[in-house]
XYZ file of C-alpha atoms in Angstrom:
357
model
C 0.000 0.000 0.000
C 3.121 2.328 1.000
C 5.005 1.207 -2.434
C 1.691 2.464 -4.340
C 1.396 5.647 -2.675
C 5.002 6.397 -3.021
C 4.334 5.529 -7.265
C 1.532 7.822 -7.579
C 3.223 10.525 -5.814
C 6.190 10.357 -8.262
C 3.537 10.263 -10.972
C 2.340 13.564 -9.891
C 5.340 15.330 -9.600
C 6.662 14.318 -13.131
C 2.993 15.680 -14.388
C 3.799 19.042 -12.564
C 7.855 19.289 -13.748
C 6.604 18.979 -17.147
C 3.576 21.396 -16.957
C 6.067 24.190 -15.484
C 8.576 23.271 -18.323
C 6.214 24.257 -21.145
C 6.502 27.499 -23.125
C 3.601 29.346 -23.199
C 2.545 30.335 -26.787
C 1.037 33.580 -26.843
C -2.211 33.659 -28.120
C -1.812 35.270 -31.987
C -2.912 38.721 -32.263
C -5.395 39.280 -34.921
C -3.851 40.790 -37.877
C -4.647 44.061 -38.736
C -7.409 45.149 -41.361
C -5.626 46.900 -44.029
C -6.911 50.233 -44.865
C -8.635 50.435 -48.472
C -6.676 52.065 -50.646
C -8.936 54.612 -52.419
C -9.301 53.784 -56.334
C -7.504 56.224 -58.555
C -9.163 57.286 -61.468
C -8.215 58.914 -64.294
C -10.130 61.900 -65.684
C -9.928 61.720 -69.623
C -7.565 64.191 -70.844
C -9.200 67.270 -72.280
C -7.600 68.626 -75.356
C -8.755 72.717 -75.538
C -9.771 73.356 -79.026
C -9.095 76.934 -80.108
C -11.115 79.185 -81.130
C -10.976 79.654 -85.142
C -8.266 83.425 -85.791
C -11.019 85.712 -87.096
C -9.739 86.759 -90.862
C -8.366 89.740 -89.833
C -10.624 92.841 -91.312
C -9.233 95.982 -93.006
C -11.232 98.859 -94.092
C -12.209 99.132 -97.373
C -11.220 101.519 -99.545
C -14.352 102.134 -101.712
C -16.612 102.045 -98.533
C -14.685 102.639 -95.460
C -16.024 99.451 -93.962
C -14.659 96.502 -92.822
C -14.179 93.858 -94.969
C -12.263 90.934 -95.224
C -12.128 90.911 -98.907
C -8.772 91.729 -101.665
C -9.693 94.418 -103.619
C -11.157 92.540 -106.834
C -12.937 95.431 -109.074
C -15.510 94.678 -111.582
C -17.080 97.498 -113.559
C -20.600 95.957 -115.148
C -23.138 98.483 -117.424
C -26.664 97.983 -116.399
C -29.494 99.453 -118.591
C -31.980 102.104 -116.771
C -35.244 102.143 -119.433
C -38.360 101.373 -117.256
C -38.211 98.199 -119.492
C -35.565 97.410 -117.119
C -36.651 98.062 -114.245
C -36.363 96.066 -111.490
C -32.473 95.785 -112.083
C -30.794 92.964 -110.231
C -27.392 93.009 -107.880
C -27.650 96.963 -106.796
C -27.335 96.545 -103.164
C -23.975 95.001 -103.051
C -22.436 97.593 -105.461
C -19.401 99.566 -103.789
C -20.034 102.470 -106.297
C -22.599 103.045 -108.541
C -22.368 105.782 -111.658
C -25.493 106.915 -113.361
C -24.872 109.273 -116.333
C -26.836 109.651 -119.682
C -26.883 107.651 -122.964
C -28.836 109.116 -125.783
C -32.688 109.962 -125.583
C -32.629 111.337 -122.592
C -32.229 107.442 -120.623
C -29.216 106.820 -118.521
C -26.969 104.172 -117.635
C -25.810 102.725 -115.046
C -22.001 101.333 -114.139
C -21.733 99.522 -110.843
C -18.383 98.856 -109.597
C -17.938 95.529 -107.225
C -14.544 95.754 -105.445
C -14.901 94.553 -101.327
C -17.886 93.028 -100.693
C -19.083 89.487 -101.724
C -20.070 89.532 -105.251
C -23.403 88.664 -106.494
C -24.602 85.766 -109.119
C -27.466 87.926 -110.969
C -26.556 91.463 -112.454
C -28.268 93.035 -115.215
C -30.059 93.733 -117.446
C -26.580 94.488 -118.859
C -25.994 96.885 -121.635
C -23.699 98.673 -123.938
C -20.476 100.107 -123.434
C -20.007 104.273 -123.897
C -17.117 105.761 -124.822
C -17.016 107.952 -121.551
C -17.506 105.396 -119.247
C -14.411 103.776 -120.399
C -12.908 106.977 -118.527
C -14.431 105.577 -115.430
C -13.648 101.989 -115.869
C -9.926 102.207 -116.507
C -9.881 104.312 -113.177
C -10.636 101.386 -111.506
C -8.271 99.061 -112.727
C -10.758 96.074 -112.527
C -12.918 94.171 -115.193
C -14.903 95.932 -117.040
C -18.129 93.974 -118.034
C -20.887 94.945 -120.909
C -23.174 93.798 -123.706
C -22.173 95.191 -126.844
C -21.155 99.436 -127.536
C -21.461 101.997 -129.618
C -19.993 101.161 -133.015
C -20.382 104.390 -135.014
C -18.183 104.674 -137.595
C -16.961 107.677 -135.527
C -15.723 109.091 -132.573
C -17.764 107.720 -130.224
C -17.142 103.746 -131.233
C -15.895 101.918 -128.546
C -14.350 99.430 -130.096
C -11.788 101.232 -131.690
C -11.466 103.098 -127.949
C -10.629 99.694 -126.817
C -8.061 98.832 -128.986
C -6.199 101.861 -127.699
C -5.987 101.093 -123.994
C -5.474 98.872 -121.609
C -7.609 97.246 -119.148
C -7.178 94.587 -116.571
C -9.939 92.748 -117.819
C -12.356 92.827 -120.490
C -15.945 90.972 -121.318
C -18.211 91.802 -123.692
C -21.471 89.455 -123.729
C -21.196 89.902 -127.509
C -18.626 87.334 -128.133
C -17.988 86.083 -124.159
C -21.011 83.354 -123.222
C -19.416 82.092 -120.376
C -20.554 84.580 -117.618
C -23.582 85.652 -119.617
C -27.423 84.447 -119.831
C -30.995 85.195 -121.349
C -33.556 85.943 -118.592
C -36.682 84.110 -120.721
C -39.059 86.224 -117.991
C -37.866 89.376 -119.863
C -37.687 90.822 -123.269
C -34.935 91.438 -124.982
C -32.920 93.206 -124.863
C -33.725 93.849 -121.668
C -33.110 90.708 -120.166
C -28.863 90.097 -120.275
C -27.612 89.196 -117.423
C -24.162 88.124 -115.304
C -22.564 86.513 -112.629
C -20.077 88.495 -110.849
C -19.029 85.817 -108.234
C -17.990 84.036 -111.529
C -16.514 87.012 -113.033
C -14.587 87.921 -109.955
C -13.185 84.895 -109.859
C -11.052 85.237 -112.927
C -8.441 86.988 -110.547
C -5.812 84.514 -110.402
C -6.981 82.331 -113.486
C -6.257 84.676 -115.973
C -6.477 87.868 -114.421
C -3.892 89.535 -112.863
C -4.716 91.352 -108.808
C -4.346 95.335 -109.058
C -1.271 95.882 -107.078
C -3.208 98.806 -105.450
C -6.835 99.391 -104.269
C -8.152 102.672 -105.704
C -9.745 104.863 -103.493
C -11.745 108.059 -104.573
C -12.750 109.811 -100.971
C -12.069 109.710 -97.385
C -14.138 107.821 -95.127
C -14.746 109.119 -91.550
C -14.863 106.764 -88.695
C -18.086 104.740 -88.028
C -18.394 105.731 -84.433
C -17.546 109.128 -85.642
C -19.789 111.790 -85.063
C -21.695 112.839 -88.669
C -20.305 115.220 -90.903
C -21.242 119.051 -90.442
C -22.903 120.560 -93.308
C -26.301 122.381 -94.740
C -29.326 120.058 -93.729
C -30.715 118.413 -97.115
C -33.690 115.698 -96.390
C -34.601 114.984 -99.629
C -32.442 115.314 -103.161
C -34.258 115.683 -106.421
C -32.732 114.958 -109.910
C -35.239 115.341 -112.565
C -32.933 113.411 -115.226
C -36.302 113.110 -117.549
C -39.881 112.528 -117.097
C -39.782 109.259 -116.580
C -36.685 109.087 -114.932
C -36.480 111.527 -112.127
C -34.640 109.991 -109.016
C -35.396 111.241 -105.673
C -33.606 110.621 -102.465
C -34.990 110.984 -98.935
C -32.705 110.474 -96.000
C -33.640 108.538 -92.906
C -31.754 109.540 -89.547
C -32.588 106.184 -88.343
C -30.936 104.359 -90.738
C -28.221 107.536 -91.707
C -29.212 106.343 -95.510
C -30.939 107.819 -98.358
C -33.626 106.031 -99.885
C -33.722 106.341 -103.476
C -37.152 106.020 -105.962
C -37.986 106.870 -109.057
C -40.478 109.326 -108.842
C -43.309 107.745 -106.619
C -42.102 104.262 -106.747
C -39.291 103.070 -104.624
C -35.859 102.144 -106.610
C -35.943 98.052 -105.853
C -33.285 95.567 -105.972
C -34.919 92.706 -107.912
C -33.325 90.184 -106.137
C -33.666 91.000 -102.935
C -37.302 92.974 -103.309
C -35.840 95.750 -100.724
C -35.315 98.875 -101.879
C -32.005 100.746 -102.450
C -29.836 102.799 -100.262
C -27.282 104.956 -100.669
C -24.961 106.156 -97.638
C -23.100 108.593 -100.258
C -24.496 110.762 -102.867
C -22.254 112.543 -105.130
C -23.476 115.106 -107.674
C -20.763 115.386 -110.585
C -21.148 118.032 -113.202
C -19.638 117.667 -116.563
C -19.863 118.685 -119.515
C -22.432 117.576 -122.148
C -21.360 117.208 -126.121
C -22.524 115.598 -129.143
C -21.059 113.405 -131.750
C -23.600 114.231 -134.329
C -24.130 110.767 -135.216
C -27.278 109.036 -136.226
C -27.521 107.116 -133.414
C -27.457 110.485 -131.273
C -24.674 109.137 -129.412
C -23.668 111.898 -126.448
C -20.508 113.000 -125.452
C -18.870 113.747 -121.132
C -15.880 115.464 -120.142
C -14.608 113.219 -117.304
C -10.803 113.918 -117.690
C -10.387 117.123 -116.330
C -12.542 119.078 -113.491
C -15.453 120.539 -112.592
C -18.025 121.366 -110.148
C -19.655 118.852 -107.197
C -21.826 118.422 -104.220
C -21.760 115.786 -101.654
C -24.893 114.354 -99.856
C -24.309 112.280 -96.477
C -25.322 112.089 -93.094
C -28.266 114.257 -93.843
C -26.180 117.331 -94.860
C -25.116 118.845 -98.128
C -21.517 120.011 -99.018
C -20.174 121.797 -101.583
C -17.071 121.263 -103.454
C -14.864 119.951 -106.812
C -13.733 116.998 -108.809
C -10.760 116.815 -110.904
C -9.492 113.635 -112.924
C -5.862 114.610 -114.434
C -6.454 111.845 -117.281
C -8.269 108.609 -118.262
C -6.190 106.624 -116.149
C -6.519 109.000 -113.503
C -8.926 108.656 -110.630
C -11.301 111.236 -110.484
C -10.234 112.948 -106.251
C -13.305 114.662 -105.015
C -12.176 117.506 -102.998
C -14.205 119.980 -100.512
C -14.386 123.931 -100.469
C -10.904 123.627 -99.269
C -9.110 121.706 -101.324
C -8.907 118.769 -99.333
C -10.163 115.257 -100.627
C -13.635 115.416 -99.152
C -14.600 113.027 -96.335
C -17.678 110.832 -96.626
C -19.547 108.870 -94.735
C -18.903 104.385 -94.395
C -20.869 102.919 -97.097
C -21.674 102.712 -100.532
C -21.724 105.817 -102.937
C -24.126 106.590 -106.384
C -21.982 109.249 -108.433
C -24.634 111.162 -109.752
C -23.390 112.809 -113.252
C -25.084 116.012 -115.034
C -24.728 118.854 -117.043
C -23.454 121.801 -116.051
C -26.257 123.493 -115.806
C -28.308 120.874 -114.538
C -31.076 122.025 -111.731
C -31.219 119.684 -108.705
C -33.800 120.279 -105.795
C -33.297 120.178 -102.214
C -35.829 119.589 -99.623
């Protein structure tokens, strides 16, 4: 009984030595969470467009407006019988001449140079020996149906054989740019595209080397020229031509009729304007032909009176030859200051009566 006692006590105590000789493991720690790492994300890459360069704009020289447009002249004759009438491509005209042709009618030349050109013009007519004078001031392409072909002075074709211009087309031979208007009779029903025609510059055509400019323009935020106050302009050129122009302070342009009947652009149904109005006197001849074909002194100088901004001014032309361009000056001398916009050179006789209102 002793012997077994003493065994189990031994037991014990090995049970205890080995219980103290164990290494106690530490209980693992939980590992820690790792923080989310926030997603990157990529904006798309914005390429900034730019905005288109604006052409930049000079001023014209036969207007005084902006424009972003070479200096291209065309110089077209458009007939002014009431046969005519409407007329077609008038309101984007730089400079429009009216003068007479025999029997008391008159023609018109309308010179394109800055703005964009327009695809109907007409009814287009004859050339005159005198406006030849004009047309080689402007250096451009001078455009017409025919001329004068006298046996005399006053043919044009044997005018154009002795100058030079830049351009020259003559719906007579030239069927290109040229068309019938079946609507109309003719011969009042020639017409012409000037976009085409202006387009010859650089196929063909040569650019003038330099714009041609006839006046002074004033600023367009300028304030309006100073003169005598003239509201309406009368220029009885016949009985069934007179031409009377009203200005309109709202607008700062003249609104020209015929008559009773406003002056119409048959293209655009709106009737025309003129920011410029420009009497010219000259003198009247003859060439004593059958045909009654007139003569006009244009190279040299004379008398003139200029209409804008509601006011009249007094003053002179001069044009030193046919190359020449005709300067308009004021009482003073100077080249006379108009105002930004288009211009109708009125031309008369010297002793022609205008009335002012």
């Amino acid at each position: 009984m002793h012997k077994l006692k003493t065994i189990l006590t031994g037991l014990l105590c090995a049970l205890l030595i080995t219980a103290g000789c164990q290494t106690v493991q530490p209980e693992p720690s939980a590992s820690p969470t790792p923080e989310a790492t926030p997603e990157i994300v990529l904006e798309p890459k914005v390429t900034q467009t730019p905005e288109p360069t604006a052409e930049p704009l000079n001023l014209s020289t036969t207007t005084g407006l902006p424009t972003t447009l070479d200096y291209r002249p065309v110089e077209v004759m458009v007939e002014n019988s009431p046969e005519a009438r409407p007329q077609s491509g008038f309101n984007q005209a730089d400079v429009i001449y009216e003068a007479y042709v025999e029997g008391q009618i008159t023609r018109f030349m309308l010179v394109y140079a800055t703005q964009l050109p327009p695809e109907k013009v007409g009814p287009v007519r004859s050339a005159r020996i005198y406006y030849l004078d004009l047309a080689q001031e402007w250096d451009g392409i001078y455009t017409h149906f025919g001329g004068a072909n006298d046996p005399n002075a006053s043919n044009v074709y044997k005018k154009f054989k002795q100058i030079t211009l830049r351009g020259h087309l003559d719906g007579m031979t030239e069927k290109n740019y040229f068309w019938r208007d079946s609507s109309r009779k003719s011969p009042h029903n020639a017409y012409v595209n000037i976009s085409e025609v202006t387009n010859l510059y650089g196929n063909g055509v040569k650019m003038p080397q330099t714009p041609r400019q006839f006046a002074n323009f004033r600023g367009g935020s300028d304030a309006p020229l100073a003169g005598e106050s003239v509201q309406t302009l009368t220029l009885p050129y016949s009985s069934f031509n007179k031409v009377i122009y009203t200005y309109n302070a709202d607008t700062g342009l003249y609104s020209r009729a015929i008559g009773n009947k406003p002056f119409t652009d048959k293209e655009t149904g709106k009737q025309c304007t003129a920011a410029n109005i420009i009497v010219q006197y000259a003198k009247h001849g003859s060439y004593n032909d059958k045909a009654g074909h007139i003569s006009i002194g244009l190279v040299g100088s004379g008398n003139a009176e200029y209409y804008c901004d509601g006011v009249m001014r007094k003053g002179t032309w001069e044009k030193t030859s046919e190359t020449a361009q005709t300067v308009f000056k004021d009482e003073d001398g100077k080249v006379i200051t108009l105002a930004p916009g288009n211009t109708y050179v009125q031309i008369v006789p010297t002793n022609f009566k205008v009335t002012r209102g």
